XYZ file of N, CA and C in Angstrom:
747
model
N 0.859 -1.477 -0.471
C -0.118 0.144 0.163
C 1.187 1.244 0.132
N 1.905 1.159 0.612
C 3.103 2.560 0.574
C 3.578 3.003 -0.461
N 3.294 2.153 -1.744
C 3.857 2.838 -3.219
C 3.325 4.059 -3.386
N 1.743 4.472 -2.804
C 1.191 5.384 -3.137
C 1.842 6.791 -2.671
N 1.947 6.447 -1.689
C 2.534 7.584 -0.716
C 3.874 7.700 -0.514
N 4.613 6.721 -0.892
C 6.375 7.051 -0.465
C 7.205 7.931 -1.496
N 6.813 8.308 -2.426
C 6.907 8.919 -3.433
C 7.318 10.422 -3.206
N 6.049 10.813 -2.454
C 6.534 12.280 -2.162
C 6.592 12.609 -0.860
N 6.890 13.529 -0.685
C 7.424 14.084 0.913
C 6.389 14.804 1.474
N 5.296 15.531 0.599
C 4.234 16.138 1.497
C 2.977 15.160 1.724
N 2.557 13.732 1.503
C 1.636 13.166 1.603
C 1.841 12.307 2.839
N 0.652 12.114 3.443
C 0.411 11.272 4.598
C -0.228 10.513 3.842
N 0.405 9.140 4.414
C -0.365 7.283 4.055
C -1.614 7.395 4.816
N -2.461 6.792 4.678
C -3.558 6.456 5.581
C -3.128 6.215 7.061
N -2.257 5.704 7.598
C -1.745 5.555 9.186
C -1.224 6.669 9.531
N -0.571 7.692 8.761
C -0.565 9.201 9.254
C 0.856 9.167 8.822
N 1.804 8.343 8.187
C 2.801 8.221 8.455
C 3.738 9.090 7.119
N 4.742 10.294 6.950
C 5.734 10.594 5.933
C 6.535 9.311 5.531
N 6.455 8.621 4.613
C 7.645 7.655 4.218
C 9.076 7.976 3.986
N 8.865 9.284 3.343
C 10.161 9.873 2.877
C 11.253 10.412 4.338
N 10.198 10.388 5.609
C 10.953 11.169 6.470
C 11.402 9.885 7.227
N 10.902 8.631 7.412
C 11.185 7.313 7.836
C 12.235 6.167 6.737
N 12.212 6.822 5.522
C 13.253 6.564 4.830
C 14.917 7.238 5.187
N 14.640 8.401 5.654
C 15.699 9.171 5.897
C 16.291 8.874 7.223
N 15.218 8.785 7.898
C 16.021 8.017 9.218
C 16.521 6.549 9.400
N 16.352 5.685 8.144
C 16.660 4.791 7.919
C 18.092 4.877 6.985
N 18.160 5.786 6.756
C 19.719 6.092 5.900
C 20.859 6.203 7.215
N 19.799 7.134 8.358
C 21.325 7.367 9.373
C 21.393 6.239 9.861
N 20.869 5.537 9.946
C 20.541 3.795 10.825
C 21.663 3.215 10.225
N 22.204 3.495 9.099
C 23.326 2.684 8.224
C 24.892 3.510 8.905
N 24.510 5.060 9.001
C 26.045 5.621 9.162
C 26.477 5.190 10.702
N 28.142 5.884 10.581
C 28.871 5.882 11.499
C 28.132 6.314 12.856
N 28.121 5.786 14.113
C 27.111 6.184 15.285
C 27.771 7.355 15.949
N 27.154 8.181 16.779
C 27.551 9.180 17.263
C 27.118 8.820 18.721
N 27.610 8.990 19.974
C 27.277 9.358 20.843
C 27.646 10.527 21.929
N 26.004 10.965 22.572
C 26.568 12.421 23.445
C 26.161 12.074 24.864
N 27.010 12.508 25.761
C 26.714 12.377 27.263
C 26.733 13.691 27.678
N 26.100 14.111 28.843
C 25.891 15.422 29.380
C 26.495 14.952 30.869
N 27.687 15.438 31.548
C 27.724 15.519 32.546
C 27.903 16.621 33.328
N 28.294 16.602 34.680
C 27.858 18.161 35.529
C 29.212 19.001 35.280
N 30.443 18.747 34.329
C 31.121 19.855 34.136
C 31.375 19.802 32.480
N 30.674 19.361 31.666
C 30.878 19.462 30.566
C 29.886 18.499 29.783
N 30.069 18.667 28.336
C 29.451 17.677 27.473
C 30.436 16.789 26.780
N 30.278 15.259 26.422
C 31.180 14.706 25.900
C 30.705 14.220 24.064
N 31.163 14.330 23.335
C 30.746 13.478 21.936
C 31.595 12.696 21.210
N 31.344 11.506 21.141
C 32.533 10.515 20.162
C 31.279 10.284 19.255
N 32.255 9.952 18.219
C 31.647 9.638 16.639
C 32.689 8.483 16.343
N 32.231 7.567 15.426
C 32.747 6.359 15.025
C 32.659 6.996 13.291
N 33.984 6.884 12.810
C 34.456 7.230 11.396
C 34.662 5.594 11.140
N 33.499 5.901 9.651
C 33.356 4.632 9.242
C 34.472 4.434 7.835
N 35.424 3.785 8.087
C 36.614 3.555 6.975
C 36.005 2.392 5.895
N 35.864 2.976 4.957
C 35.284 2.615 3.538
C 35.756 1.761 2.766
N 37.087 2.225 3.128
C 38.219 1.828 2.210
C 39.831 1.761 2.559
N 40.774 0.848 2.733
C 41.751 1.330 3.394
C 43.122 2.231 2.347
N 42.170 1.861 0.784
C 42.992 2.965 -0.026
C 42.485 5.030 0.117
N 41.408 4.794 0.906
C 41.024 6.104 1.064
C 41.987 6.977 1.866
N 42.362 8.486 1.610
C 43.237 8.805 2.289
C 42.694 9.731 3.438
N 43.153 9.365 4.809
C 42.245 9.600 5.912
C 42.301 11.399 5.789
N 41.263 11.757 6.041
C 41.067 13.280 6.243
C 41.756 13.854 7.968
N 42.666 15.194 7.421
C 43.323 15.558 8.650
C 42.085 16.680 9.477
N 41.114 16.797 8.390
C 40.039 17.643 9.604
C 39.045 16.929 10.310
N 38.591 16.996 11.261
C 37.185 15.739 11.820
C 36.129 15.974 10.953
N 35.579 14.438 10.940
C 34.745 13.819 10.187
C 33.446 14.370 10.503
N 33.154 14.228 12.164
C 32.238 13.614 12.638
C 31.777 14.743 13.461
N 32.934 15.785 13.773
C 32.581 17.006 15.108
C 32.715 18.328 14.081
N 31.619 18.724 14.195
C 32.074 20.276 14.018
C 31.640 21.442 14.870
N 32.584 22.968 14.712
C 32.231 23.262 15.655
C 31.109 24.793 15.342
N 30.125 24.848 15.395
C 29.332 25.748 15.543
C 29.478 27.288 15.508
N 29.470 27.506 17.283
C 30.280 28.659 17.674
C 30.897 28.468 18.808
N 31.784 29.424 19.501
C 32.519 29.312 20.349
C 31.938 28.534 21.572
N 30.563 28.474 21.660
C 29.966 28.046 22.754
C 28.777 26.581 22.236
N 28.964 26.257 21.250
C 28.149 25.321 20.905
C 28.833 24.321 19.563
N 28.797 22.891 19.872
C 29.465 22.248 18.655
C 27.950 21.159 18.755
N 28.507 20.156 17.656
C 27.479 19.287 17.288
C 28.545 18.190 16.461
N 27.613 16.753 16.815
C 28.396 15.222 16.190
C 26.890 15.175 15.429
N 27.486 14.775 14.364
C 26.815 14.356 13.131
C 26.781 12.910 12.609
N 25.630 12.303 12.275
C 25.390 10.862 11.604
C 24.406 10.920 10.650
N 24.712 10.759 9.152
C 23.728 10.422 8.033
C 25.028 10.973 6.978
N 23.948 11.795 5.765
C 24.898 11.916 4.909
C 25.733 13.406 4.905
N 27.252 13.643 4.913
C 27.742 14.268 5.182
C 27.259 15.695 4.200
N 26.989 15.340 2.878
C 26.904 16.706 2.034
C 25.515 17.548 2.971
N 24.380 16.672 3.152
C 23.139 17.112 3.790
C 23.753 18.028 5.085
N 24.441 17.149 6.044
C 25.177 18.052 6.964
C 25.741 19.308 6.618
N 26.766 19.677 5.929
C 27.320 20.594 5.957
C 26.858 21.531 5.231
N 25.514 21.522 4.806
C 24.281 22.805 4.598
C 24.024 23.089 5.748
N 23.521 22.235 6.402
C 22.927 22.648 7.720
C 23.940 23.355 8.836
N 24.892 22.646 8.934
C 26.223 23.131 9.775
C 26.288 24.421 9.228
N 26.513 24.904 7.968
C 26.858 26.303 7.646
C 25.548 27.336 8.174
N 24.684 26.511 7.513
C 23.461 27.746 8.241
C 23.342 28.162 9.546
N 23.379 26.907 10.602
C 23.701 26.918 11.752
C 24.572 28.250 12.164
N 25.884 28.221 11.610
C 26.965 28.925 11.880
C 26.795 30.399 11.229
N 25.828 30.567 10.310
C 25.047 31.761 9.711
C 24.237 32.560 11.323
N 23.471 31.561 11.361
C 22.396 31.783 12.199
C 22.829 32.421 13.585
N 24.281 32.027 14.044
C 24.932 31.954 15.380
C 25.381 33.495 15.322
N 26.029 33.798 14.207
C 27.200 35.007 14.099
C 25.815 35.887 14.061
N 24.939 36.007 13.053
C 23.705 36.505 12.874
C 22.967 37.110 14.358
N 23.144 36.072 15.503
C 22.250 36.349 16.620
C 23.354 37.374 17.314
N 24.794 36.978 17.402
C 25.805 37.527 18.064
C 25.974 39.135 17.383
N 25.955 39.392 15.921
C 26.100 40.787 15.381
C 24.986 41.620 15.816
N 23.761 41.139 15.907
C 22.306 41.934 16.481
C 22.594 42.086 17.915
N 22.825 40.902 18.780
C 22.430 41.081 20.303
C 23.748 41.621 20.948
N 24.937 41.446 20.397
C 26.242 41.219 21.191
C 26.492 40.321 22.361
N 25.858 38.981 22.089
C 26.108 38.244 22.787
C 25.702 36.747 22.358
N 26.313 35.714 22.568
C 25.928 34.411 22.347
C 24.519 33.807 22.040
N 24.155 33.362 21.044
C 22.967 32.767 21.052
C 22.386 31.491 21.736
N 21.700 31.968 22.311
C 21.506 30.665 23.678
C 21.060 29.307 22.568
N 22.071 28.151 23.317
C 21.782 26.862 22.430
C 20.364 26.164 22.255
N 19.624 26.500 23.120
C 18.022 25.943 22.226
C 17.574 26.567 21.192
N 17.769 27.737 21.170
C 17.428 28.787 20.198
C 18.048 28.666 18.902
N 19.116 28.541 19.116
C 20.047 27.895 17.648
C 19.296 26.695 17.318
N 19.412 25.599 18.158
C 18.730 24.050 17.506
C 17.375 24.017 17.246
N 16.693 25.293 17.887
C 15.166 25.164 17.201
C 14.881 26.034 16.159
N 15.818 26.559 15.805
C 16.150 27.568 14.149
C 16.468 26.809 13.296
N 17.338 26.242 13.322
C 18.150 24.642 12.367
C 16.736 23.737 12.285
N 16.161 23.408 13.126
C 15.275 22.665 13.154
C 14.124 22.788 12.646
N 13.275 24.291 12.533
C 12.569 24.990 11.888
C 13.043 24.639 9.945
N 14.376 25.031 9.966
C 14.591 24.838 8.410
C 14.421 23.039 7.931
N 14.781 22.396 8.814
C 14.437 21.310 8.805
C 13.299 20.556 8.191
N 12.575 20.854 9.115
C 10.588 20.755 9.338
C 10.269 21.326 7.817
N 10.894 22.203 7.010
C 10.309 23.230 6.312
C 10.568 21.992 4.890
N 11.947 21.153 4.891
C 12.079 20.388 3.868
C 11.130 18.987 3.913
N 9.900 19.010 4.613
C 8.954 17.328 4.934
C 7.747 18.125 4.192
N 7.473 19.577 3.902
C 6.486 20.059 4.340
C 6.458 20.741 2.985
N 7.275 20.939 1.950
C 6.664 21.674 0.406
C 7.387 20.784 -0.543
N 6.636 20.540 -1.309
C 6.873 19.522 -2.424
C 7.876 19.650 -3.324
N 8.478 19.078 -3.795
C 10.439 19.117 -5.048
C 11.209 18.997 -3.825
N 10.860 19.092 -2.785
C 11.852 18.905 -1.985
C 12.378 17.561 -1.011
N 13.178 17.246 -0.791
C 13.580 15.925 0.014
C 14.242 16.227 1.833
N 13.714 15.420 2.228
C 14.195 15.735 3.604
C 16.030 15.803 3.554
N 16.408 16.663 4.732
C 17.662 16.164 5.150
C 18.052 14.710 5.692
N 19.466 13.736 5.213
C 19.117 12.816 5.739
C 20.612 12.551 6.853
N 20.131 13.518 7.693
C 21.446 13.578 8.887
C 20.569 13.475 9.854
N 21.082 13.880 11.395
C 20.360 13.651 12.160
C 21.813 14.268 13.102
N 21.380 15.470 13.910
C 22.717 15.724 14.788
C 22.498 15.736 16.600
N 23.779 15.567 17.158
C 23.733 15.682 18.672
C 24.582 17.266 18.829
N 23.561 17.994 19.788
C 24.081 19.383 19.638
C 24.669 19.736 21.381
N 25.905 20.087 21.659
C 26.747 20.266 22.662
C 26.890 21.929 23.094
N 26.076 21.931 24.196
C 26.600 23.735 24.285
C 26.574 24.245 25.649
N 26.642 25.373 25.815
C 26.334 26.121 27.219
C 26.369 27.239 27.168
N 25.328 27.832 27.817
C 24.656 29.236 27.773
C 24.481 29.601 29.201
N 24.558 30.964 29.387
C 24.529 31.444 30.762
C 22.996 30.716 31.737
N 22.243 30.391 30.528
C 20.580 30.635 31.377
C 20.539 29.126 31.870
N 20.823 28.355 31.094
C 20.626 26.807 31.485
C 22.052 25.996 31.631
N 23.323 26.458 31.198
C 24.687 25.975 31.614
C 24.701 24.575 30.335
N 25.309 24.026 31.081
C 25.758 22.413 29.810
C 24.229 21.954 29.487
N 24.018 21.716 28.022
C 22.910 21.099 27.478
C 23.476 20.323 26.631
N 22.371 19.156 25.876
C 22.432 17.955 24.802
C 21.665 18.426 24.236
N 21.340 18.177 22.758
C 20.208 18.226 21.940
C 20.373 17.281 21.109
N 19.260 16.224 20.866
C 19.317 15.567 19.375
C 18.228 16.059 18.488
N 18.674 16.294 17.355
C 17.404 16.480 16.294
C 17.374 15.297 15.212
N 16.285 15.046 14.385
C 16.217 14.140 13.212
C 15.729 14.876 12.500
N 15.805 13.888 10.845
C 15.388 14.939 9.552
C 13.754 15.345 9.624
N 13.144 14.990 10.827
C 11.622 15.289 10.524
C 11.778 16.799 11.568
N 12.723 17.316 11.800
C 12.743 18.592 12.443
C 12.692 18.752 14.315
N 12.093 17.193 14.274
C 12.062 17.373 15.695
C 13.680 17.364 16.341
N 13.043 17.761 17.881
C 14.573 17.571 18.683
C 14.253 17.656 20.143
N 14.869 17.455 20.632
C 14.840 17.154 22.237
C 15.820 17.169 23.334
N 15.761 17.710 24.162
C 16.940 17.486 25.297
C 17.383 16.211 25.783
N 18.629 15.818 25.728
C 19.034 14.615 26.534
C 20.002 14.968 27.869
N 20.110 13.679 28.521
C 21.016 13.426 29.463
C 22.131 12.578 28.613
N 21.972 11.859 27.684
C 22.882 10.937 27.051
C 21.734 10.336 26.027
N 22.671 10.431 24.694
C 22.036 9.844 23.446
C 23.101 9.709 22.792
N 22.547 8.710 21.800
C 22.997 8.186 20.442
C 22.257 8.011 19.101
N 23.142 8.469 17.968
C 22.315 8.029 16.833
C 23.311 7.562 16.005
N 22.776 6.913 14.912
C 23.308 6.121 13.804
C 23.481 4.689 13.833
N 24.476 4.108 13.700
C 24.124 2.682 13.291
C 23.963 1.993 14.768
N 23.232 0.983 15.193
C 23.263 0.467 16.473
C 22.920 1.372 17.616
N 22.138 2.547 17.117
C 21.684 3.462 18.346
C 20.560 3.057 19.095
N 19.755 1.869 19.242
C 18.940 1.519 19.935
C 19.340 0.324 20.774
N 20.383 -0.029 20.939
C 21.756 -1.012 21.948
C 22.130 0.179 22.780
N 22.869 1.015 21.911
C 23.809 2.167 22.502
C 22.915 2.900 23.816
N 21.342 3.133 23.203
C 21.050 3.630 24.194
C 20.275 3.268 25.524
N 20.201 2.034 24.908
C 19.382 1.052 26.281
C 20.807 0.768 27.248
N 22.279 0.600 26.976
C 23.311 0.744 27.960
C 23.582 2.155 28.258
N 23.410 3.246 27.727
C 23.555 4.529 28.219
C 22.327 4.346 29.409
N 21.281 4.346 29.453
C 20.229 4.139 29.825
C 20.474 3.641 31.441
N 21.111 2.429 31.224
C 21.300 1.220 32.319
C 22.453 2.029 32.908
N 23.631 2.678 32.500
C 25.096 2.972 32.895
C 24.953 4.286 33.354
N 24.148 5.306 32.852
C 24.114 6.769 33.292
C 24.163 7.338 34.558
N 24.353 7.929 35.193
C 24.142 8.417 36.362
C 24.033 10.125 36.178
N 23.223 10.334 37.078
C 23.061 12.313 37.252
C 24.399 12.993 37.442
N 25.242 12.721 38.352
C 26.314 13.663 38.986
C 27.597 12.944 38.299
N 27.332 12.519 37.050
C 28.652 12.156 36.593
C 29.447 12.983 36.078
N 30.612 12.703 36.225
C 32.162 13.894 36.008
C 32.333 13.431 34.151
N 32.846 15.067 33.956
C 33.279 14.477 32.032
C 34.408 13.394 32.118
N 35.368 12.987 32.580
C 36.263 11.814 32.490
C 35.517 10.520 32.639
N 34.338 10.445 33.739
C 33.593 9.229 33.787
C 32.587 9.354 32.457
N 32.149 10.404 32.077
C 31.073 10.314 30.681
C 32.088 9.940 29.276
N 33.163 10.418 29.289
C 34.649 10.061 28.340
C 34.581 8.163 28.467
N 34.589 7.885 29.676
C 34.765 6.309 29.670
C 33.801 5.791 29.866
N 32.520 5.930 29.677
C 31.166 5.309 29.412
C 31.227 5.550 28.018
N 31.303 6.697 26.957
C 31.099 6.560 26.078
C 32.056 5.972 25.100
N 33.096 5.577 25.620
C 34.012 4.732 24.896
C 33.766 3.320 24.678
N 33.584 2.909 26.232
C 32.907 1.560 26.715
C 31.598 1.301 25.484
N 30.191 2.376 25.509
C 29.439 1.504 24.934
C 29.548 1.839 23.339
N 30.317 2.551 22.516
C 30.920 2.332 21.788
C 31.501 1.408 21.304
N 32.324 0.945 22.276
C 33.487 -0.289 21.832
C 32.085 -1.522 21.414
N 31.119 -1.570 22.394
C 30.354 -2.951 22.522
C 29.666 -2.743 21.225
N 28.866 -1.698 20.584
C 28.016 -1.431 19.500
C 28.530 -1.262 18.404
N 29.836 -0.554 18.365
C 30.208 -0.672 16.922
C 30.622 -2.227 16.035
N 30.473 -1.970 14.588
C 30.688 -3.036 13.668
C 32.045 -3.764 13.796
N 32.975 -2.928 13.654
C 34.467 -3.182 13.901
C 34.598 -3.997 14.856
N 35.614 -4.852 15.207
C 35.719 -5.892 16.639
C 36.823 -5.340 17.463
N 37.307 -4.157 16.803
C 38.686 -3.520 18.029
C 38.742 -1.547 17.584
N 38.685 -1.320 18.601
C 38.096 0.086 18.377
C 39.647 0.688 18.574
N 40.426 1.770 17.301
C 41.417 2.390 17.489
C 41.095 3.678 16.786
N 42.192 4.787 17.666
C 41.931 5.950 17.198
C 41.776 6.183 15.953
N 42.084 5.710 14.830
C 41.790 5.676 13.468
C 40.476 6.082 13.243
N 39.451 5.159 13.756
C 37.855 4.470 13.937
C 37.367 5.842 14.648
N 38.097 6.355 15.539
C 36.999 7.173 16.402
C 37.453 8.728 16.737
N 36.286 9.465 16.902
C 36.557 11.159 17.116
C 35.780 11.483 18.505
N 36.770 12.570 19.346
C 36.130 12.386 20.727
C 36.372 13.938 20.689
N 35.009 14.712 21.395
C 35.249 15.927 21.237
C 34.649 16.003 22.828
N 35.197 17.392 23.356
C 34.368 18.425 24.642
C 34.421 19.511 24.621
N 32.849 20.002 25.528
C 32.757 21.409 25.246
C 32.908 21.642 27.186
N 33.526 22.269 27.293
C 33.688 22.827 28.765
C 34.147 23.877 28.893
N 33.794 24.230 30.436
C 34.145 25.695 30.895
C 35.871 25.427 31.605
N 36.628 26.243 30.860
C 38.021 26.787 31.476
C 38.418 27.171 32.644
N 39.520 27.067 33.083
C 39.610 27.793 34.648
C 39.334 29.158 34.689
N 39.263 29.958 33.557
C 39.081 31.478 33.130
C 37.815 31.668 33.269
N 36.874 30.758 32.925
C 35.326 30.549 33.251
C 34.615 30.864 31.269
N 35.796 30.843 30.433
C 35.010 31.070 28.981
C 35.016 29.231 28.689
N 33.600 29.500 27.761
C 33.463 28.479 27.193
C 34.796 27.642 26.083
N 34.923 26.206 26.178
C 35.852 25.619 25.113
C 35.249 24.536 24.910
N 35.879 24.460 23.141
C 35.524 23.124 22.760
C 36.661 23.079 21.968
N 37.127 21.085 22.669
C 38.152 20.788 22.249
C 38.517 19.293 21.859
N 39.188 19.196 20.756
C 38.980 17.622 20.110
C 40.339 17.437 20.459
N 39.836 15.520 20.820
C 41.034 14.603 21.361
C 41.928 14.493 20.380
N 43.353 14.639 20.336
C 43.982 14.150 19.308
C 44.331 12.704 19.063
N 44.360 12.326 17.782
C 44.834 10.650 18.190
C 45.310 9.995 18.887
N 46.907 10.400 19.239
C 47.699 10.269 20.470
C 46.812 10.025 21.666
N 45.884 11.123 22.025
C 45.885 11.479 23.230
C 44.727 9.790 23.642
N 43.890 10.028 22.306
C 42.785 9.124 22.369
C 43.052 7.757 22.074
N 44.036 7.348 21.812
C 44.811 6.063 21.884
C 45.226 5.652 23.526
N 45.925 6.743 24.046
C 46.416 6.511 25.460
C 44.832 6.179 26.308
N 43.782 6.626 26.068
C 42.372 6.866 26.942
C 42.143 5.655 26.408
N 42.034 4.724 25.418
C 41.501 3.283 25.126
C 42.386 2.839 25.756
N 43.525 2.795 26.072
C 44.288 1.614 26.241
C 43.892 2.018 28.252
N 44.104 3.102 29.096
C 43.801 3.608 29.887
C 42.391 3.122 30.806
N 41.412 3.040 29.965
C 40.186 2.419 30.331
C 39.631 1.151 30.162
N 40.741 0.653 29.514
C 40.905 -0.781 29.245
C 40.053 -1.449 28.220
N 39.643 -0.250 26.988
C 38.758 -0.562 25.955
C 39.817 -1.230 25.015
N 41.239 -1.111 24.756
C 41.766 -1.890 23.668
C 43.463 -2.215 24.620
N 43.794 -3.179 24.299
C 44.973 -3.491 24.795
C 46.083 -2.631 24.618
N 47.794 -2.364 25.237
C 48.482 -1.587 24.723
C 49.099 -2.406 23.903
N 49.721 -1.614 22.623
C 50.647 -2.367 21.552
C 51.856 -2.923 22.140
N 51.869 -4.284 21.550
C 53.370 -4.978 21.951
C 54.506 -4.540 21.849
N 55.471 -4.049 22.579
C 56.822 -3.842 21.928
C 57.356 -5.362 20.998
N 58.163 -4.614 19.964
C 58.714 -5.243 18.816
C 60.378 -6.128 19.666
């Protein structure tokens, strides 16, 4: 029955479903997973980089983590070309707000603004939904540290811990079991790496397959976005017992 309704983004099926939006979510389910965890002193984002071919030149820039403004960053799962358009849109909106009001844009307002753009692509003919989900991590003076998840439909919600991408259901259930309200940033990193090690398709975790970023307040009280280097990430994996130390020749 769905064949009559799934070719258009703007037509509901008799069950009240928008099939194109569901197909976009299905595409995200095949992408490298990303996990976000809210701690008392920051937000941790960890993403899995899909290595499609050993002949592919590894990117020097981050593939899953993006800085939107000084106080907001995001992790991505889905079609990267779609994500680039939305990230650029979010960056422009954040700068416009700062230019107009001389202060950083509140995190939820930025997320809602971007989700309004995504929702428009589910409502008008001739367009397809963006095949990408985001985890937004940020800090503002109103609500402190925040973590939001948004999907192709334009829906978003605040989360304490969330997973998007491949095996997100399994990762979400593990996070539900192990997450604690008073978790520290270091414990959040440990939990994220543990969950990813058990839900990733590959058998072993290495720094080449992972990206880790944190949003936290520096000692001077400024919001800081920091991406973990491959060397530091390798040490973390060994420290938390996720991988074994390399044997000396």
